[in-house]
Tab-separated table of C-alpha atoms in Angstrom:
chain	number	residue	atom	x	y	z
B	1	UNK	CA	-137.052	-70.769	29.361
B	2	UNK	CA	-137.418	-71.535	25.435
B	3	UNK	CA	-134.196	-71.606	24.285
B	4	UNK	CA	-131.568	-71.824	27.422
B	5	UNK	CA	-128.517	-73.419	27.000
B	6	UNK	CA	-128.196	-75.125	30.213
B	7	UNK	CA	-124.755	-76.792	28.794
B	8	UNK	CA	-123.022	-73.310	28.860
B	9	UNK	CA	-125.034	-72.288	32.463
B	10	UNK	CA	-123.819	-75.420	34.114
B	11	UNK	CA	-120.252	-75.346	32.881
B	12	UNK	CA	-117.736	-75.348	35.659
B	13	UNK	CA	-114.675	-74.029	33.409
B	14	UNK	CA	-115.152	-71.751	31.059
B	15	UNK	CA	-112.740	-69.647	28.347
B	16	UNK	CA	-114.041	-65.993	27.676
B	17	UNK	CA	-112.451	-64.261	24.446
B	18	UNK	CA	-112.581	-60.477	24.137
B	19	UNK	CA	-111.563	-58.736	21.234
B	20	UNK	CA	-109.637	-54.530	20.564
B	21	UNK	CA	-113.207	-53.756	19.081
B	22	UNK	CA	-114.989	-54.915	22.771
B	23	UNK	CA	-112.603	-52.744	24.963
B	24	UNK	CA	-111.525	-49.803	22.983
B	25	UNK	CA	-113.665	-46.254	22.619
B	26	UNK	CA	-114.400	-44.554	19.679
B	27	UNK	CA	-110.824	-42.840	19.219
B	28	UNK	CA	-109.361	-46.453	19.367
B	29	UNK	CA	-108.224	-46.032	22.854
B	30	UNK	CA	-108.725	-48.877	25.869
B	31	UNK	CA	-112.062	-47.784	27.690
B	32	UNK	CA	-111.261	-48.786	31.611
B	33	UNK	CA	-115.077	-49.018	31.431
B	34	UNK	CA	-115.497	-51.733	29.519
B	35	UNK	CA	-112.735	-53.840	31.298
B	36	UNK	CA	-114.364	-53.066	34.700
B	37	UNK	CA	-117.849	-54.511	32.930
B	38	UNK	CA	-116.413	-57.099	32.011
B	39	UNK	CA	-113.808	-58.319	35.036
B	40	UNK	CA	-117.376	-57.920	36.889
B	41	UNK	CA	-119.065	-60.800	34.610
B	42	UNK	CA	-116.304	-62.870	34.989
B	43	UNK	CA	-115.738	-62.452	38.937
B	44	UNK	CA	-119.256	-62.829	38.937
B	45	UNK	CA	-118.820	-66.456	37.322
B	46	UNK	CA	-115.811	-67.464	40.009
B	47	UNK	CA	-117.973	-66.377	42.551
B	48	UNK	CA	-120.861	-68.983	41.972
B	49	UNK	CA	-118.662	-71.670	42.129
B	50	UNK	CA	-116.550	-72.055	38.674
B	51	UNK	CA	-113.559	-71.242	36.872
B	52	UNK	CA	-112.608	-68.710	34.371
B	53	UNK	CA	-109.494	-68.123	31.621
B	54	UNK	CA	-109.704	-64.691	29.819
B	55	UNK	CA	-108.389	-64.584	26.067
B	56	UNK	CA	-107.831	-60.506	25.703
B	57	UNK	CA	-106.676	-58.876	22.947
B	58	UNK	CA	-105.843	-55.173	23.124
B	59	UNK	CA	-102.469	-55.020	23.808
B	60	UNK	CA	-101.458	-53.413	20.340
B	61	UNK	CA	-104.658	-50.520	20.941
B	62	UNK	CA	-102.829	-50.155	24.237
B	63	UNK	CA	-100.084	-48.861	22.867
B	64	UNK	CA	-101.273	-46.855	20.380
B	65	UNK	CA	-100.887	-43.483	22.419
B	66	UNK	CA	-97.929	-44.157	24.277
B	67	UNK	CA	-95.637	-44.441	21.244
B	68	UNK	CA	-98.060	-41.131	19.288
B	69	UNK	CA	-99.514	-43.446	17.205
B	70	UNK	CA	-103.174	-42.475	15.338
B	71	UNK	CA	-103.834	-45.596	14.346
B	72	UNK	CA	-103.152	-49.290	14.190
B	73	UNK	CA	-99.740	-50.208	12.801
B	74	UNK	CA	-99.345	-52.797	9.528
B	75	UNK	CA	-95.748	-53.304	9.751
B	76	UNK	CA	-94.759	-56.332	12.143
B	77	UNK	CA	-91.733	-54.628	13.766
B	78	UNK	CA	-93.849	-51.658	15.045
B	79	UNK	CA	-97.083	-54.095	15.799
B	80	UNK	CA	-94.094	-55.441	18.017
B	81	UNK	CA	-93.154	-52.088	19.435
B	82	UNK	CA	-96.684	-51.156	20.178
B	83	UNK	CA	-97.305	-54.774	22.184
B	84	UNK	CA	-94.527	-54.263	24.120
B	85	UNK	CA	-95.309	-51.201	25.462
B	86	UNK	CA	-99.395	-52.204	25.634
B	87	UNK	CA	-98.850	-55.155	26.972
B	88	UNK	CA	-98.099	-53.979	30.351
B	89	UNK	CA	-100.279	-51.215	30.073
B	90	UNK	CA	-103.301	-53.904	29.378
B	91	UNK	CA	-102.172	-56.145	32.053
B	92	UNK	CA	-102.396	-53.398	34.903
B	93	UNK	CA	-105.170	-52.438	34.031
B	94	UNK	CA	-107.018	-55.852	34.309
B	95	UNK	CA	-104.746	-56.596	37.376
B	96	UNK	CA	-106.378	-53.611	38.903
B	97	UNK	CA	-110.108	-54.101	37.898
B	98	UNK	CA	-109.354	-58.289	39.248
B	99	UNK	CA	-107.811	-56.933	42.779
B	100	UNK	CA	-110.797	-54.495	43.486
B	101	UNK	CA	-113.143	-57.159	43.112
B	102	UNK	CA	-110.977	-59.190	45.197
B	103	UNK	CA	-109.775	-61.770	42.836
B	104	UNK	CA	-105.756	-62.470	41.519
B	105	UNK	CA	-105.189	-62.401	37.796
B	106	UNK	CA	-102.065	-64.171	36.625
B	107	UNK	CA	-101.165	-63.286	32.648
B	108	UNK	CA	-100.300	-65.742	30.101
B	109	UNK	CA	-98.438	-65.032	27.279
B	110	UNK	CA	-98.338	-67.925	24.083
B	111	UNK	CA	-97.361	-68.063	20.664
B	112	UNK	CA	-97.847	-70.404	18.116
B	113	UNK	CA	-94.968	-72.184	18.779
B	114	UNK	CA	-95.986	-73.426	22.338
B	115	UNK	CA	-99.064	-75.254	21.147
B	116	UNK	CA	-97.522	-76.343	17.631
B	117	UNK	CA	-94.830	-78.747	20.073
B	118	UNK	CA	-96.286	-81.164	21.914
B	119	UNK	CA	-93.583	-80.768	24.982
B	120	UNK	CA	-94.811	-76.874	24.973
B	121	UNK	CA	-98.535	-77.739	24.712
B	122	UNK	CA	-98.393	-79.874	28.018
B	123	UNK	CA	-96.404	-77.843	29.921
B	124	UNK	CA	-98.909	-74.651	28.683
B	125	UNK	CA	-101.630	-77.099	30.102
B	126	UNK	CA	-100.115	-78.063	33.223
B	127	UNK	CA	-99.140	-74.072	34.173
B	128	UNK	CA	-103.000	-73.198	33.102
B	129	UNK	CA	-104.321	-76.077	35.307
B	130	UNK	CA	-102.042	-74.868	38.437
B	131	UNK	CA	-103.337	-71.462	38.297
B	132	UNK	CA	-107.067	-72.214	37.983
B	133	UNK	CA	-106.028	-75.103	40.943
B	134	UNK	CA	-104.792	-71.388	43.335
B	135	UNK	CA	-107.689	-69.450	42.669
B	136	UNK	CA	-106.073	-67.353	40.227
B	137	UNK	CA	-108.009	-66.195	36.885
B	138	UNK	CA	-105.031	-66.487	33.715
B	139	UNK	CA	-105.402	-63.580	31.297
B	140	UNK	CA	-103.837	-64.730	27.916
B	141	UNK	CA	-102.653	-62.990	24.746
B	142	UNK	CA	-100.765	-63.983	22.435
B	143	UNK	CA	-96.985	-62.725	22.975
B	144	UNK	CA	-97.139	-60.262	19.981
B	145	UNK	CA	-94.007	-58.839	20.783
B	146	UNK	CA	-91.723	-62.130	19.985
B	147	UNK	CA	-93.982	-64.169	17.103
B	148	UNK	CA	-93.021	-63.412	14.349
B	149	UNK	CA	-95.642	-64.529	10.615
B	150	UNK	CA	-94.458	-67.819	10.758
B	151	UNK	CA	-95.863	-68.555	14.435
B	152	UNK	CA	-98.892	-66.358	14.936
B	153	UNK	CA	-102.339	-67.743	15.890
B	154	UNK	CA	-104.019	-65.609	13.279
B	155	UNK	CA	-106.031	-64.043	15.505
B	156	UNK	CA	-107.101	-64.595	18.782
B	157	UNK	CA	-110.450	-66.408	17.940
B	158	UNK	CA	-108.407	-69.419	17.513
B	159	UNK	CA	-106.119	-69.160	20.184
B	160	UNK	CA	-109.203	-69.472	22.474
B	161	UNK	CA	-110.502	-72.250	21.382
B	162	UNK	CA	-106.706	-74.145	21.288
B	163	UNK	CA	-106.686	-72.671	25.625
B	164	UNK	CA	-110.475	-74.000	25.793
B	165	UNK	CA	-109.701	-77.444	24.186
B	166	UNK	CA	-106.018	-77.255	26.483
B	167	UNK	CA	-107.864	-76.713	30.028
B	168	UNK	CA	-110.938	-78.744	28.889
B	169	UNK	CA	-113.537	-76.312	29.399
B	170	UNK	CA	-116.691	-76.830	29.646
B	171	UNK	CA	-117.921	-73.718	27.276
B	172	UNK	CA	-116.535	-70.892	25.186
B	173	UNK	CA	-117.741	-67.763	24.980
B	174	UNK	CA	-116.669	-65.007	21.775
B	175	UNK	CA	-117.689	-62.103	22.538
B	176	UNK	CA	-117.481	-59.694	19.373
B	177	UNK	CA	-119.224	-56.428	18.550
B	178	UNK	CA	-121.564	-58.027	16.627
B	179	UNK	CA	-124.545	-59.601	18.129
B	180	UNK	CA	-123.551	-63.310	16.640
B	181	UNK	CA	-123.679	-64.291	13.517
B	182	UNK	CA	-126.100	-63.503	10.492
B	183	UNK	CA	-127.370	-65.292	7.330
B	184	UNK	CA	-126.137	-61.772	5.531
B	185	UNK	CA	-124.084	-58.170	5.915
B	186	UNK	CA	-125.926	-57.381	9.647
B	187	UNK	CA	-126.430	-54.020	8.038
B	188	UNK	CA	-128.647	-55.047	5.514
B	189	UNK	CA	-132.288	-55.439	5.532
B	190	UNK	CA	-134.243	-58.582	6.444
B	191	UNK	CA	-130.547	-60.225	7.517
B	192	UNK	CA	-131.558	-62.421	10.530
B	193	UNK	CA	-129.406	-63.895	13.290
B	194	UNK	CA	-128.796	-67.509	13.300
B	195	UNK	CA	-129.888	-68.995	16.721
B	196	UNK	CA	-127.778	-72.279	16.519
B	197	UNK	CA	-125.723	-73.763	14.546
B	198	UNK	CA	-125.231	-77.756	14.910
B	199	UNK	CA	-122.520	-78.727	11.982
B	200	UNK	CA	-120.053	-76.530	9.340
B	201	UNK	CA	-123.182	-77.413	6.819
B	202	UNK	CA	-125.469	-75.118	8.554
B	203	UNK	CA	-123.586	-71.958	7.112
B	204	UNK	CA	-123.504	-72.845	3.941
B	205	UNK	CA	-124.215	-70.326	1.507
B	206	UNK	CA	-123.677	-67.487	4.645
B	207	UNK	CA	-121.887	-64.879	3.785
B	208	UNK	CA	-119.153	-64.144	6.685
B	209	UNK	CA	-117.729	-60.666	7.430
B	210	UNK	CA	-114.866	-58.427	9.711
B	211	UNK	CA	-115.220	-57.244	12.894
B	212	UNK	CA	-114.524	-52.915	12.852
B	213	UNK	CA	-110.896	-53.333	14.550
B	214	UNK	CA	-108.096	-55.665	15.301
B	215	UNK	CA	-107.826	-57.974	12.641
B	216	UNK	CA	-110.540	-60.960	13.519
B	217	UNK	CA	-114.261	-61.147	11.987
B	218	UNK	CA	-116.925	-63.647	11.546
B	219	UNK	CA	-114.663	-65.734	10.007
B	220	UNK	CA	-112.038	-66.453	12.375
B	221	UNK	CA	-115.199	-66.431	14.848
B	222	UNK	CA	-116.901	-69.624	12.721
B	223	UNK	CA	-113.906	-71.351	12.933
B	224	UNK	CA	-112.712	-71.618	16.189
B	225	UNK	CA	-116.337	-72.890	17.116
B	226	UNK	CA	-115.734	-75.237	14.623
B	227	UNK	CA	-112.140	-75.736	16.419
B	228	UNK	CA	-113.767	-75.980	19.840
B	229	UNK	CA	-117.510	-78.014	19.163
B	230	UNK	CA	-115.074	-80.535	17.353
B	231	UNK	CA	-113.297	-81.027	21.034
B	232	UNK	CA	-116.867	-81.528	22.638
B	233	UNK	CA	-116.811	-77.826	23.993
B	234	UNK	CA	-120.410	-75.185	23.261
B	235	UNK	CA	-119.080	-72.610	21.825
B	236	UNK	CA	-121.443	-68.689	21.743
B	237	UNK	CA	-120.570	-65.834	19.804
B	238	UNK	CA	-122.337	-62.993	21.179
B	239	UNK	CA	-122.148	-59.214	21.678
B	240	UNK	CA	-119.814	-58.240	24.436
B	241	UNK	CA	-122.430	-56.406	26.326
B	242	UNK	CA	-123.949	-59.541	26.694
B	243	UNK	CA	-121.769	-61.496	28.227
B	244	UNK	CA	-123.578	-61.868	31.469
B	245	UNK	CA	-126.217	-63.510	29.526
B	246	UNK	CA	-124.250	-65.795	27.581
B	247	UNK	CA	-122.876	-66.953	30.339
B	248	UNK	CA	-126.250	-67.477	32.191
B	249	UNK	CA	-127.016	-70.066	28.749
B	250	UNK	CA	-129.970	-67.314	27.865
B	251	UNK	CA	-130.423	-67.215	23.862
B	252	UNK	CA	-128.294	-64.298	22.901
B	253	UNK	CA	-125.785	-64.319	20.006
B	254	UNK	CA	-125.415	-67.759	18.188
B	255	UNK	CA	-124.536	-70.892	19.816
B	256	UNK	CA	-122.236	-73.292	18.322
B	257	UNK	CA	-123.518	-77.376	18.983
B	258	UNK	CA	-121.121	-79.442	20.445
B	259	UNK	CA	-119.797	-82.674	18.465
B	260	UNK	CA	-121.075	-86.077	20.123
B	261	UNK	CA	-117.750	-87.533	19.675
B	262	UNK	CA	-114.971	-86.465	20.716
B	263	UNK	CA	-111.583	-87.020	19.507
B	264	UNK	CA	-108.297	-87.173	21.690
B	265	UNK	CA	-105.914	-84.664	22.788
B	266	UNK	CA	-103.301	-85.803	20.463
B	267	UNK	CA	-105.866	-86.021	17.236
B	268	UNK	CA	-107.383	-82.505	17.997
B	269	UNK	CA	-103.439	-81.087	18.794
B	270	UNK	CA	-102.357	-82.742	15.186
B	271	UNK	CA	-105.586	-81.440	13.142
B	272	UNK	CA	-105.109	-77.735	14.698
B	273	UNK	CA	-102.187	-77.214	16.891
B	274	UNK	CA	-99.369	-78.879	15.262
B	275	UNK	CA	-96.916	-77.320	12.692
B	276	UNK	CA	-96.193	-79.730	9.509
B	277	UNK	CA	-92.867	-80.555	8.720
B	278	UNK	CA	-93.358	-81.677	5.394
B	279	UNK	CA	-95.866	-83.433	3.022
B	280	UNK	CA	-96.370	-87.073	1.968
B	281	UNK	CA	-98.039	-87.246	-1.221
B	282	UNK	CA	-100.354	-90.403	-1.556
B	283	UNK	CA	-101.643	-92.936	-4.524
B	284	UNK	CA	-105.701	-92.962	-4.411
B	285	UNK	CA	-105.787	-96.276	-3.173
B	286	UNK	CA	-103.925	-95.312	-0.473
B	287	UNK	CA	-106.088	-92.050	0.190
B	288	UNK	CA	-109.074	-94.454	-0.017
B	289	UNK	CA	-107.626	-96.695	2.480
B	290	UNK	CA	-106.692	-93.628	4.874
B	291	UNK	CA	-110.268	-92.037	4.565
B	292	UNK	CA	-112.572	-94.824	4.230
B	293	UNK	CA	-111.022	-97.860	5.895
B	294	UNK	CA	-108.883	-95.690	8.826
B	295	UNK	CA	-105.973	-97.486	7.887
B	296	UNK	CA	-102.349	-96.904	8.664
B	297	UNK	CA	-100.118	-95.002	5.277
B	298	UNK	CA	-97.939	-97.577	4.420
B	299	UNK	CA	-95.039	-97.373	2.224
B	300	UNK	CA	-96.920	-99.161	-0.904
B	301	UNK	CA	-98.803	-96.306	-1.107
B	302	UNK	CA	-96.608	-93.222	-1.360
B	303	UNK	CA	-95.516	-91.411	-4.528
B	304	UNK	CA	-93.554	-88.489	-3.197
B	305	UNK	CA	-92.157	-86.666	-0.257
B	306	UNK	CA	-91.561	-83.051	0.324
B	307	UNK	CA	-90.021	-81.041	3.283
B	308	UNK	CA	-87.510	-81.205	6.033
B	309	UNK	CA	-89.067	-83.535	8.792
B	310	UNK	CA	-87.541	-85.957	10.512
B	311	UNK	CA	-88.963	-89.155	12.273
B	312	UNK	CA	-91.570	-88.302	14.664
B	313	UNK	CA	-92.335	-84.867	13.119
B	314	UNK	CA	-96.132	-83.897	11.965
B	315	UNK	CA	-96.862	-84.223	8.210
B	316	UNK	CA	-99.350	-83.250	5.778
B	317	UNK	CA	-100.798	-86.462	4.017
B	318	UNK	CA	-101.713	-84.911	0.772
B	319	UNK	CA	-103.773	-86.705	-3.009
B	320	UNK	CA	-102.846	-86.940	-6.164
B	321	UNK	CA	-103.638	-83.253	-6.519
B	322	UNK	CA	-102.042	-81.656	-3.736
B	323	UNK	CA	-105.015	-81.271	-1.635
B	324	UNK	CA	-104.583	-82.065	2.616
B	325	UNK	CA	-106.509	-85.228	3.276
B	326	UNK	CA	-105.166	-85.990	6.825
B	327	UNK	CA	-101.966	-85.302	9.386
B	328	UNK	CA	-100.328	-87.593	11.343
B	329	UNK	CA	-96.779	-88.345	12.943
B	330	UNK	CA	-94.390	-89.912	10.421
B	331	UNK	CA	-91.818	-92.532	11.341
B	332	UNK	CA	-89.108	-92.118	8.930
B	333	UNK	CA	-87.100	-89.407	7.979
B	334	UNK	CA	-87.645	-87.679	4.901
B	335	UNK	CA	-84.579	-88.836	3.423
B	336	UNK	CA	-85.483	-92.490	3.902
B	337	UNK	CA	-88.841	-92.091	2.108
B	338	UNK	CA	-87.556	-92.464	-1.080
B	339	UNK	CA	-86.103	-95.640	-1.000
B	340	UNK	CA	-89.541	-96.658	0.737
B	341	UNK	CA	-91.729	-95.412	-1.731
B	342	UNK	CA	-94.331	-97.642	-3.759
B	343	UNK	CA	-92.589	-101.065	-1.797
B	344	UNK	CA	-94.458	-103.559	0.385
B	345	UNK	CA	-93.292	-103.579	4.250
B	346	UNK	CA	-92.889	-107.444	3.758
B	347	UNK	CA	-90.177	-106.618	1.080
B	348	UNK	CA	-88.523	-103.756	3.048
B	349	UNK	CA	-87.877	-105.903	5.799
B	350	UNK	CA	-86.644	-108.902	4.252
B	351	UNK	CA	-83.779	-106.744	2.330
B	352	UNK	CA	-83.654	-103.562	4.900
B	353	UNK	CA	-84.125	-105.537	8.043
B	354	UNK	CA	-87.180	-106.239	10.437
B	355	UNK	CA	-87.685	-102.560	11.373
B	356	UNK	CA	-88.282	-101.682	8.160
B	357	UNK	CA	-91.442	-103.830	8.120
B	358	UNK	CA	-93.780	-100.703	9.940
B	359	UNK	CA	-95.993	-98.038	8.658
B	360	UNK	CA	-95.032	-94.887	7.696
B	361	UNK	CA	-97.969	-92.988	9.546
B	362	UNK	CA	-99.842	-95.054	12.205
B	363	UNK	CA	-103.212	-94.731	12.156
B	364	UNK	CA	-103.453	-93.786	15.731
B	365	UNK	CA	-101.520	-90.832	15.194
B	366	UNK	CA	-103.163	-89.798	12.403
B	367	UNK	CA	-106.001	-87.183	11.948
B	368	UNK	CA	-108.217	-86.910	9.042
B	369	UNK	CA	-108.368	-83.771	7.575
B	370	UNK	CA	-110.859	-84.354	4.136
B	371	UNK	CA	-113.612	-82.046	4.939
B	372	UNK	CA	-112.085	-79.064	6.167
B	373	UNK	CA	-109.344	-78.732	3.076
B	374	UNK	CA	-112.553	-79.633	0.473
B	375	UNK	CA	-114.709	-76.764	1.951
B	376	UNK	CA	-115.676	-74.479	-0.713
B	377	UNK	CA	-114.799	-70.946	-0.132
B	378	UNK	CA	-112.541	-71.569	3.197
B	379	UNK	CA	-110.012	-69.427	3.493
B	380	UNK	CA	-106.649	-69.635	4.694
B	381	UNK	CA	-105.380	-68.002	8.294
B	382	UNK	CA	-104.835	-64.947	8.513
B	383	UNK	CA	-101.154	-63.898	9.525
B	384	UNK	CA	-101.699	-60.705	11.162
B	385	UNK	CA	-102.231	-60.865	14.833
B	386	UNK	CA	-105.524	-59.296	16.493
B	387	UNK	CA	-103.964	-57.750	19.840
């Protein structure tokens, strides 16, 4: 067939993300309708042989009637109070739709905070891996009812493609109420779906939009393609009634190219994953010597230091005007980059002593971050959570 995506047919482990807007009725409420659909497309996908992770949101809609609520909250506290209560609700509801088709569903609940620290991110990986390993299908969220701004995904968008890049699937799938994405407002005459997308250059001058509920759109959509092609992983954003189709690799929605290269686990975990400590600001030679030559940050180059990191910590390597050029592990504390700053290793470690004569960022724990902070018109993550 013109078109098929055999890459996302073929794909033995694959990460399905649903958003509120793709389970919930008219009134806002969870439609038991929709999760039976769509347990039955993923059951459907065990049952030929492969494995499947469900990213759900819907745990705030859940809750929405219990606690009287009309509709969705904007304060964190009662977002909280509503994902408690939802949470469970959500859960049952897919644990019941998963045991009449004869399969286990095992939930997963992650914040920020347990893919921003490395020791977190494996053991999340290693608990993922032993489910899929039992025959049980993980359902994760993102525990709304503990993060707090500081350690939300954004939305769930992203938080798929972070569990897709952490299990190494082979494909993920968005599935949105929108039937992918469009070179205008869908709504608008002569606006035409965009088939495939192969690089961030492709969408340039597209104009990205919301989705009608939670708190994810286009936007959050583009980028965690962008977060998942980047770890070698075909990414499709297509309408959730779909989703039997996207999985089958036919040409619905838009399909995201995978990169050729592919970087490691700890580059991908330090370009999207990992919290910064702090920032190093850099001379242009050395931001010349960090983009262009993949060298190591030395010392010589350095002309500031701001934060509260200490050795081993993820930092922001930033220019001369503040913007993000790359992230890597530092080695000193931020207190000793002072005395470090603008010096040669060779003269640190004839007065400081022979440990003194190492870089301050390796370059094989460093990630380089150029393109994505120059992109015109990027926007920053969102803070609220979509649930």
């Amino acid at each position: 067939m013109t078109g098929k995506r055999p890459d996302i047919a073929a794909a033995g482990r694959v990460v399905v993300k649903v958003g509120s807007s793709s389970l919930t009725s008219d009134d806002g409420a969870i439609d038991d309708r929709r999760i039976a659909e769509l347990v039955a497309v993923l059951v459907g996908r065990v049952r030929a042989g492969g494995q499947a992770v469900l990213v759900s949101s819907g745990a705030i809609a859940s809750g929405l009637t219990p606690l009287g609520l009309s509709r969705r909250p904007r304060d964190l506290a009662t977002q909280q109070a509503a994902a408690s209560v939802g949470q469970g609700l959500l859960m049952a509801r897919y644990s019941a739709a998963f045991a009449a088709q004869g399969v286990q569903a095992g939930q997963i609940l992650l914040t920020a905070d347990d893919l921003m620290r490395r020791a977190h991110y494996r053991n999340a990986q290693r608990t993922l891996s032993r489910l899929l390993e039992l025959g049980i299908l993980p359902v994760v969220n993102e525990n709304d009812t503990v993060a707090t701004d500081e350690i939300r995904f954004g939305d769930n968008d992203r938080l798929a493609a972070l569990v897709a890049h952490v299990i190494r699937a082979g494909a993920l799938i968005l599935l949105s109420d929108v039937d992918g994405l469009y070179d205008a407002d869908p709504r608008q005459p002569g606006a035409r779906r965009i088939g495939r997308v192969e690089s961030r250059a492709d969408l340039a001058g597209v104009s990205l939009g919301r989705a009608r509920e939670g708190t994810g759109g286009m936007i959050t959509k583009v980028d965690a393609a962008m977060i998942a092609t980047e770890a070698g992983i075909p990414t499709v954003v297509a309408l959730a009634d779909r989703a039997t189709a996207a999985l089958a690799g036919d040409p619905v929605g838009t399909y995201f190219a995978a990169h050729d290269r592919r970087p490691t686990t700890r580059q991908l975990w330090l370009a999207h994953a990992a919290a910064t400590r702090g920032r190093l600001m850099l001379d242009n030679g050395a931001v010349r010597a960090v983009l262009a030559g993949h060298a190591s940050l030395l010392p010589a180059g350095i002309t500031g230091a701001e934060g509260a990191f200490d050795a081993g910590d993820p930092v922001d390597l930033c220019d001369a005007d503040g913007h993000v050029v790359a992230r890597g592990l530092v080695n000193y504390d931020v207190a000793e980059i002072p005395a470090l700053m603008g010096r040669s290793t060779r003269s640190l470690a004839a007065e400081l002593g022979p440990e003194y004569e190492r870089e301050v960022v390796h370059r094989d724990d460093l990630v380089i971050l150029a393109r994505a902070a120059r992109q015109p018109g990027r926007r920053p993550a969102r803070r609220a959570s979509q649930s």
